[in-house]
Amino acid sequence: MLKVIQIVALVQGLFLLLVFWKSKRNYRKITFRLFCGSIISVILYIVGDDDNNLFVEDADWFFFDSSLFLTFLFLYFKYFNSDKVAFLKRDYLFFLPSIFLFLSETLEIFSERENEFLEIAETLIEFVFLGYLIHILYNLLKTKRANRIL
């Protein structure tokens, strides 16, 4: 049953990407890319980020995670609510928590015993993503322009 749900979600995600690609002229270039990045991150998460992988059994590709989706979504709403046309280089820094989470997960896999420092670091990094989520919700409720999305 779970595999059926994953396949349906995968097909829906690919269909959504196709629809957005066909109508990409209607969107600003930066918001189009960020929204497509968030959809792709969800598709990659569906394909294989837990023990219930769609194609590979018992493999955890922890890089494709909900944290990557939150980062793309956070940046999407940041640029949706602004009039900026180009992606600012300093905004690449918002991907640092995802990279740090990836590195800590990699270190955790290769370490022979449980490392408390890594667990604390992962928890702190997850609070950053919680902050992203709270910021997204705050902007959605505060900004009149974002109310069209709701």
Coordinates of N, CA and C in Angstrom, one line a residue:
M1 N 0.8 -1.2 0.0 CA 0.0 0.0 0.0 C 0.9 1.3 0.0
L2 N 1.9 1.2 0.8 CA 2.8 2.4 0.9 C 3.5 2.7 -0.5
K3 N 3.9 1.6 -1.2 CA 4.5 1.8 -2.5 C 3.5 2.4 -3.5
V4 N 2.3 2.0 -3.4 CA 1.3 2.6 -4.3 C 1.1 4.1 -4.1
I5 N 1.1 4.5 -2.8 CA 1.0 5.9 -2.4 C 2.3 6.7 -2.9
Q6 N 3.4 6.0 -2.8 CA 4.7 6.6 -3.3 C 4.7 6.8 -4.8
I7 N 4.2 5.8 -5.5 CA 4.1 5.9 -7.0 C 3.1 7.0 -7.4
V8 N 2.0 7.1 -6.7 CA 1.0 8.1 -7.1 C 1.6 9.5 -6.8
A9 N 2.3 9.7 -5.7 CA 2.9 11.0 -5.3 C 4.0 11.3 -6.3
L10 N 4.8 10.3 -6.7 CA 5.8 10.5 -7.7 C 5.3 11.0 -9.0
V11 N 4.2 10.3 -9.5 CA 3.6 10.7 -10.8 C 3.0 12.1 -10.7
Q12 N 2.4 12.4 -9.5 CA 1.8 13.7 -9.4 C 2.9 14.8 -9.4
G13 N 4.0 14.5 -8.7 CA 5.1 15.5 -8.7 C 5.7 15.7 -10.0
L14 N 5.9 14.6 -10.8 CA 6.4 14.8 -12.2 C 5.4 15.5 -13.1
F15 N 4.1 15.3 -12.9 CA 3.1 16.0 -13.6 C 3.1 17.5 -13.3
L16 N 3.2 17.8 -12.0 CA 3.3 19.2 -11.6 C 4.5 19.9 -12.2
L17 N 5.6 19.2 -12.2 CA 6.8 19.8 -12.8 C 6.6 20.1 -14.3
L18 N 5.9 19.1 -15.0 CA 5.7 19.3 -16.4 C 4.7 20.5 -16.6
V19 N 3.7 20.6 -15.8 CA 2.8 21.7 -16.0 C 3.5 23.1 -15.7
F20 N 4.3 23.1 -14.7 CA 5.0 24.4 -14.4 C 6.0 24.7 -15.5
W21 N 6.7 23.6 -16.1 CA 7.6 23.8 -17.1 C 7.0 24.4 -18.4
K22 N 5.8 23.9 -18.7 CA 5.0 24.4 -19.9 C 4.6 25.9 -19.7
S23 N 4.3 26.3 -18.5 CA 3.9 27.7 -18.2 C 4.9 28.5 -17.5
K24 N 6.2 28.2 -17.8 CA 7.2 28.9 -17.0 C 7.3 30.4 -17.4
R25 N 6.8 30.8 -18.5 CA 6.8 32.2 -18.9 C 6.0 33.1 -18.0
N26 N 5.0 32.5 -17.3 CA 4.1 33.2 -16.4 C 4.7 33.5 -15.0
Y27 N 5.9 33.0 -14.8 CA 6.5 33.1 -13.4 C 7.8 33.8 -13.6
R28 N 8.2 34.5 -12.5 CA 9.6 35.1 -12.5 C 10.6 33.9 -12.4
K29 N 11.7 34.1 -13.1 CA 12.7 33.1 -13.2 C 13.1 32.5 -11.9
I30 N 13.4 33.4 -10.9 CA 13.9 32.9 -9.6 C 12.9 32.1 -8.8
T31 N 11.6 32.6 -8.8 CA 10.6 31.9 -8.0 C 10.2 30.6 -8.7
F32 N 10.3 30.6 -10.1 CA 10.1 29.3 -10.8 C 11.1 28.3 -10.4
R33 N 12.4 28.7 -10.4 CA 13.4 27.7 -10.1 C 13.4 27.2 -8.6
L34 N 13.0 28.1 -7.7 CA 13.0 27.7 -6.3 C 11.8 26.8 -6.1
F35 N 10.6 27.1 -6.7 CA 9.5 26.2 -6.6 C 9.7 24.8 -7.2
C36 N 10.4 24.8 -8.4 CA 10.7 23.5 -9.0 C 11.7 22.8 -8.1
G37 N 12.7 23.5 -7.5 CA 13.6 22.9 -6.6 C 12.9 22.2 -5.4
S38 N 11.9 22.9 -4.9 CA 11.2 22.3 -3.8 C 10.4 21.0 -4.2
I39 N 9.8 21.1 -5.4 CA 9.1 19.9 -5.9 C 10.1 18.7 -6.2
I40 N 11.2 19.0 -6.7 CA 12.2 18.0 -7.0 C 12.7 17.4 -5.7
S41 N 12.9 18.2 -4.7 CA 13.4 17.7 -3.4 C 12.3 16.8 -2.8
V42 N 11.1 17.1 -2.9 CA 10.0 16.2 -2.5 C 10.0 14.9 -3.3
I43 N 10.2 15.0 -4.6 CA 10.2 13.8 -5.4 C 11.4 12.9 -5.0
L44 N 12.6 13.5 -4.8 CA 13.7 12.7 -4.3 C 13.5 12.1 -3.0
Y45 N 12.8 12.8 -2.1 CA 12.5 12.2 -0.8 C 11.6 11.0 -0.9
I46 N 10.6 11.1 -1.8 CA 9.7 10.0 -2.1 C 10.4 8.8 -2.6
V47 N 11.3 9.0 -3.5 CA 12.0 7.9 -4.2 C 12.9 7.2 -3.2
G48 N 13.6 7.9 -2.3 CA 14.4 7.0 -1.5 C 15.1 7.7 -0.3
D49 N 14.3 8.1 0.7 CA 15.0 8.7 1.9 C 14.6 8.0 3.2
D50 N 14.1 6.8 3.1 CA 13.9 6.0 4.3 C 14.0 4.5 4.1
D51 N 13.6 3.8 5.1 CA 13.7 2.3 4.9 C 12.7 1.8 3.9
N52 N 11.7 2.6 3.5 CA 10.7 2.2 2.6 C 11.0 2.8 1.2
N53 N 12.2 2.7 0.8 CA 12.5 3.2 -0.6 C 11.7 2.6 -1.6
L54 N 11.5 3.3 -2.7 CA 10.6 2.8 -3.8 C 11.4 1.8 -4.6
F55 N 12.7 2.1 -4.9 CA 13.4 1.2 -5.8 C 14.5 0.4 -5.1
V56 N 15.0 0.8 -3.9 CA 16.1 0.1 -3.3 C 15.6 -0.2 -1.9
E57 N 15.8 -1.5 -1.5 CA 15.4 -1.9 -0.1 C 16.4 -1.5 0.9
D58 N 16.0 -1.1 2.1 CA 16.8 -0.8 3.2 C 18.0 0.1 2.9
A59 N 17.8 1.2 2.2 CA 18.8 2.2 1.9 C 18.3 3.5 2.4
D60 N 19.1 4.3 3.0 CA 18.7 5.6 3.5 C 19.6 6.6 2.9
W61 N 19.1 7.3 1.9 CA 19.8 8.4 1.2 C 19.4 9.7 2.0
F62 N 20.0 10.0 3.1 CA 19.6 11.0 4.0 C 19.7 12.4 3.5
F63 N 20.4 12.6 2.3 CA 20.5 13.9 1.8 C 19.2 14.5 1.3
F64 N 18.4 13.6 0.7 CA 17.1 14.0 0.2 C 16.1 14.0 1.4
D65 N 15.9 15.1 2.0 CA 15.3 15.1 3.3 C 14.3 16.3 3.2
S66 N 13.4 16.3 4.2 CA 12.4 17.4 4.3 C 13.1 18.7 4.6
S67 N 14.3 18.7 5.1 CA 15.0 19.9 5.4 C 15.4 20.6 4.1
L68 N 15.7 19.9 3.0 CA 16.0 20.5 1.7 C 14.8 21.1 1.2
F69 N 13.6 20.5 1.3 CA 12.3 21.0 0.9 C 12.0 22.3 1.6
L70 N 12.2 22.3 2.9 CA 12.0 23.5 3.7 C 12.9 24.7 3.3
T71 N 14.1 24.4 3.0 CA 15.0 25.5 2.5 C 14.5 26.1 1.2
F72 N 14.2 25.2 0.2 CA 13.7 25.7 -1.0 C 12.4 26.5 -0.8
L73 N 11.5 26.0 0.0 CA 10.2 26.7 0.2 C 10.4 28.0 0.9
F74 N 11.3 28.0 1.9 CA 11.7 29.3 2.6 C 12.2 30.3 1.6
L75 N 13.1 29.9 0.8 CA 13.6 30.9 -0.2 C 12.6 31.3 -1.3
Y76 N 11.7 30.4 -1.6 CA 10.6 30.7 -2.5 C 9.7 31.8 -2.0
F77 N 9.3 31.7 -0.7 CA 8.5 32.7 -0.1 C 9.2 34.0 0.1
K78 N 10.5 33.9 0.4 CA 11.3 35.1 0.5 C 11.4 35.9 -0.8
Y79 N 11.5 35.2 -1.9 CA 11.6 35.9 -3.2 C 10.2 36.2 -3.7
F80 N 9.2 35.4 -3.4 CA 7.9 35.7 -3.8 C 7.4 37.0 -3.3
N81 N 7.7 37.3 -2.0 CA 7.3 38.5 -1.3 C 8.2 39.7 -1.6
S82 N 9.2 39.5 -2.4 CA 10.1 40.6 -2.8 C 10.0 40.9 -4.3
D83 N 10.6 42.0 -4.7 CA 10.6 42.3 -6.1 C 12.0 41.9 -6.8
K84 N 12.8 41.2 -6.1 CA 14.1 40.9 -6.6 C 14.0 39.9 -7.8
V85 N 14.8 40.1 -8.8 CA 14.8 39.3 -10.0 C 15.9 38.2 -10.0
A86 N 17.0 38.5 -9.4 CA 18.1 37.6 -9.4 C 18.3 37.0 -8.0
F87 N 18.9 35.8 -8.0 CA 19.2 35.1 -6.8 C 20.5 35.7 -6.2
L88 N 20.4 36.2 -4.9 CA 21.5 36.8 -4.3 C 22.5 35.7 -3.8
K89 N 23.8 35.9 -4.0 CA 24.8 34.9 -3.6 C 24.8 34.6 -2.1
R90 N 24.4 35.6 -1.3 CA 24.4 35.4 0.1 C 23.3 34.4 0.5
D91 N 22.3 34.3 -0.3 CA 21.2 33.4 0.0 C 21.6 31.9 -0.1
Y92 N 22.7 31.6 -0.8 CA 23.3 30.3 -0.8 C 23.6 29.8 0.7
L93 N 23.8 30.8 1.5 CA 24.1 30.4 2.9 C 22.9 29.7 3.6
F94 N 21.7 29.9 3.1 CA 20.6 29.2 3.7 C 20.6 27.7 3.5
F95 N 21.5 27.3 2.5 CA 21.7 25.8 2.3 C 22.7 25.2 3.2
L96 N 23.4 26.0 4.0 CA 24.4 25.5 4.9 C 23.9 24.5 5.9
P97 N 22.7 24.8 6.6 CA 22.2 23.8 7.5 C 22.0 22.5 6.9
S98 N 21.5 22.4 5.6 CA 21.3 21.2 4.9 C 22.6 20.5 4.7
I99 N 23.6 21.2 4.4 CA 25.0 20.6 4.2 C 25.5 20.1 5.5
F100 N 25.4 20.9 6.6 CA 25.8 20.4 7.9 C 25.1 19.2 8.3
L101 N 23.8 19.1 8.1 CA 23.0 18.0 8.4 C 23.5 16.7 7.7
F102 N 23.8 16.9 6.4 CA 24.3 15.9 5.5 C 25.7 15.4 6.1
L103 N 26.5 16.3 6.4 CA 27.9 15.9 7.0 C 27.7 15.2 8.3
S104 N 26.9 15.7 9.2 CA 26.7 15.0 10.5 C 26.1 13.6 10.3
E105 N 25.2 13.5 9.4 CA 24.7 12.1 9.1 C 25.7 11.2 8.6
T106 N 26.6 11.7 7.7 CA 27.7 10.9 7.1 C 28.7 10.5 8.2
L107 N 29.0 11.5 9.1 CA 29.9 11.1 10.2 C 29.3 10.1 11.1
E108 N 28.0 10.2 11.3 CA 27.3 9.3 12.2 C 27.3 7.9 11.7
I109 N 27.2 7.8 10.4 CA 27.2 6.4 9.7 C 28.6 5.8 9.9
F110 N 29.6 6.6 9.7 CA 31.0 6.0 9.7 C 31.6 5.9 11.1
S111 N 31.0 6.5 12.1 CA 31.5 6.4 13.5 C 31.0 5.1 14.0
E112 N 31.8 4.5 14.9 CA 31.6 3.2 15.4 C 30.6 3.2 16.6
R113 N 30.6 4.3 17.3 CA 29.7 4.4 18.4 C 28.9 5.7 18.4
E114 N 27.9 5.8 19.2 CA 27.0 6.9 19.3 C 27.8 8.2 19.7
N115 N 27.7 9.2 19.0 CA 28.4 10.5 19.3 C 27.4 11.5 19.8
E116 N 27.5 11.9 21.0 CA 26.5 12.8 21.6 C 26.7 14.2 21.0
F117 N 27.9 14.6 20.7 CA 28.1 15.9 20.0 C 27.4 16.0 18.7
L118 N 27.4 14.9 17.9 CA 26.7 14.9 16.6 C 25.2 15.0 16.8
E119 N 24.7 14.3 17.9 CA 23.3 14.3 18.1 C 22.8 15.7 18.6
I120 N 23.6 16.4 19.4 CA 23.3 17.8 19.8 C 23.4 18.7 18.6
A121 N 24.4 18.6 17.7 CA 24.5 19.4 16.5 C 23.3 19.2 15.6
E122 N 22.9 17.9 15.4 CA 21.7 17.7 14.6 C 20.5 18.3 15.1
T123 N 20.3 18.3 16.4 CA 19.1 18.9 17.0 C 19.1 20.4 16.8
L124 N 20.3 21.0 17.0 CA 20.4 22.5 16.8 C 20.1 22.8 15.3
I125 N 20.6 22.0 14.4 CA 20.4 22.3 13.0 C 18.9 22.1 12.7
E126 N 18.2 21.1 13.3 CA 16.8 21.0 13.1 C 16.0 22.1 13.6
F127 N 16.5 22.8 14.6 CA 15.8 24.0 15.1 C 15.9 25.1 14.1
V128 N 17.0 25.2 13.3 CA 17.1 26.1 12.2 C 16.0 25.9 11.2
F129 N 15.7 24.7 10.9 CA 14.7 24.4 9.9 C 13.3 24.7 10.5
L130 N 13.1 24.5 11.8 CA 11.9 24.9 12.5 C 11.7 26.4 12.4
G131 N 12.8 27.1 12.5 CA 12.8 28.6 12.3 C 12.4 29.0 10.9
Y132 N 12.9 28.3 9.9 CA 12.5 28.5 8.6 C 11.0 28.3 8.4
L133 N 10.5 27.2 9.0 CA 9.1 27.0 8.9 C 8.2 28.0 9.6
I134 N 8.6 28.5 10.7 CA 7.9 29.5 11.5 C 8.0 30.8 10.7
H135 N 9.1 31.1 10.0 CA 9.2 32.3 9.2 C 8.3 32.2 8.0
I136 N 8.2 31.1 7.4 CA 7.3 30.9 6.2 C 5.9 31.2 6.7
L137 N 5.4 30.5 7.8 CA 4.1 30.7 8.3 C 3.8 32.2 8.6
Y138 N 4.8 32.8 9.3 CA 4.6 34.2 9.6 C 4.4 35.1 8.4
N139 N 5.3 34.9 7.4 CA 5.1 35.6 6.1 C 3.8 35.4 5.4
L140 N 3.4 34.1 5.4 CA 2.1 33.8 4.8 C 0.9 34.5 5.4
L141 N 0.9 34.6 6.8 CA -0.2 35.2 7.5 C -0.1 36.7 7.5
K142 N 1.1 37.3 7.4 CA 1.4 38.7 7.5 C 1.2 39.4 6.2
T143 N 1.7 38.8 5.1 CA 1.8 39.5 3.8 C 0.5 39.4 3.0
K144 N 0.0 40.5 2.6 CA -1.3 40.4 1.8 C -1.1 39.7 0.4
R145 N 0.1 39.9 -0.1 CA 0.4 39.3 -1.4 C 0.5 37.8 -1.3
A146 N 0.9 37.3 -0.1 CA 1.0 35.8 0.1 C -0.4 35.2 0.3
N147 N -1.3 36.0 0.7 CA -2.7 35.5 0.9 C -3.3 34.9 -0.3
R148 N -2.8 35.3 -1.5 CA -3.3 34.7 -2.7 C -2.9 33.3 -2.8
I149 N -1.7 32.9 -2.2 CA -1.3 31.6 -2.2 C -2.2 30.7 -1.4
L150 N -2.6 31.2 -0.3 CA -3.5 30.4 0.6 C -4.8 30.2 0.0

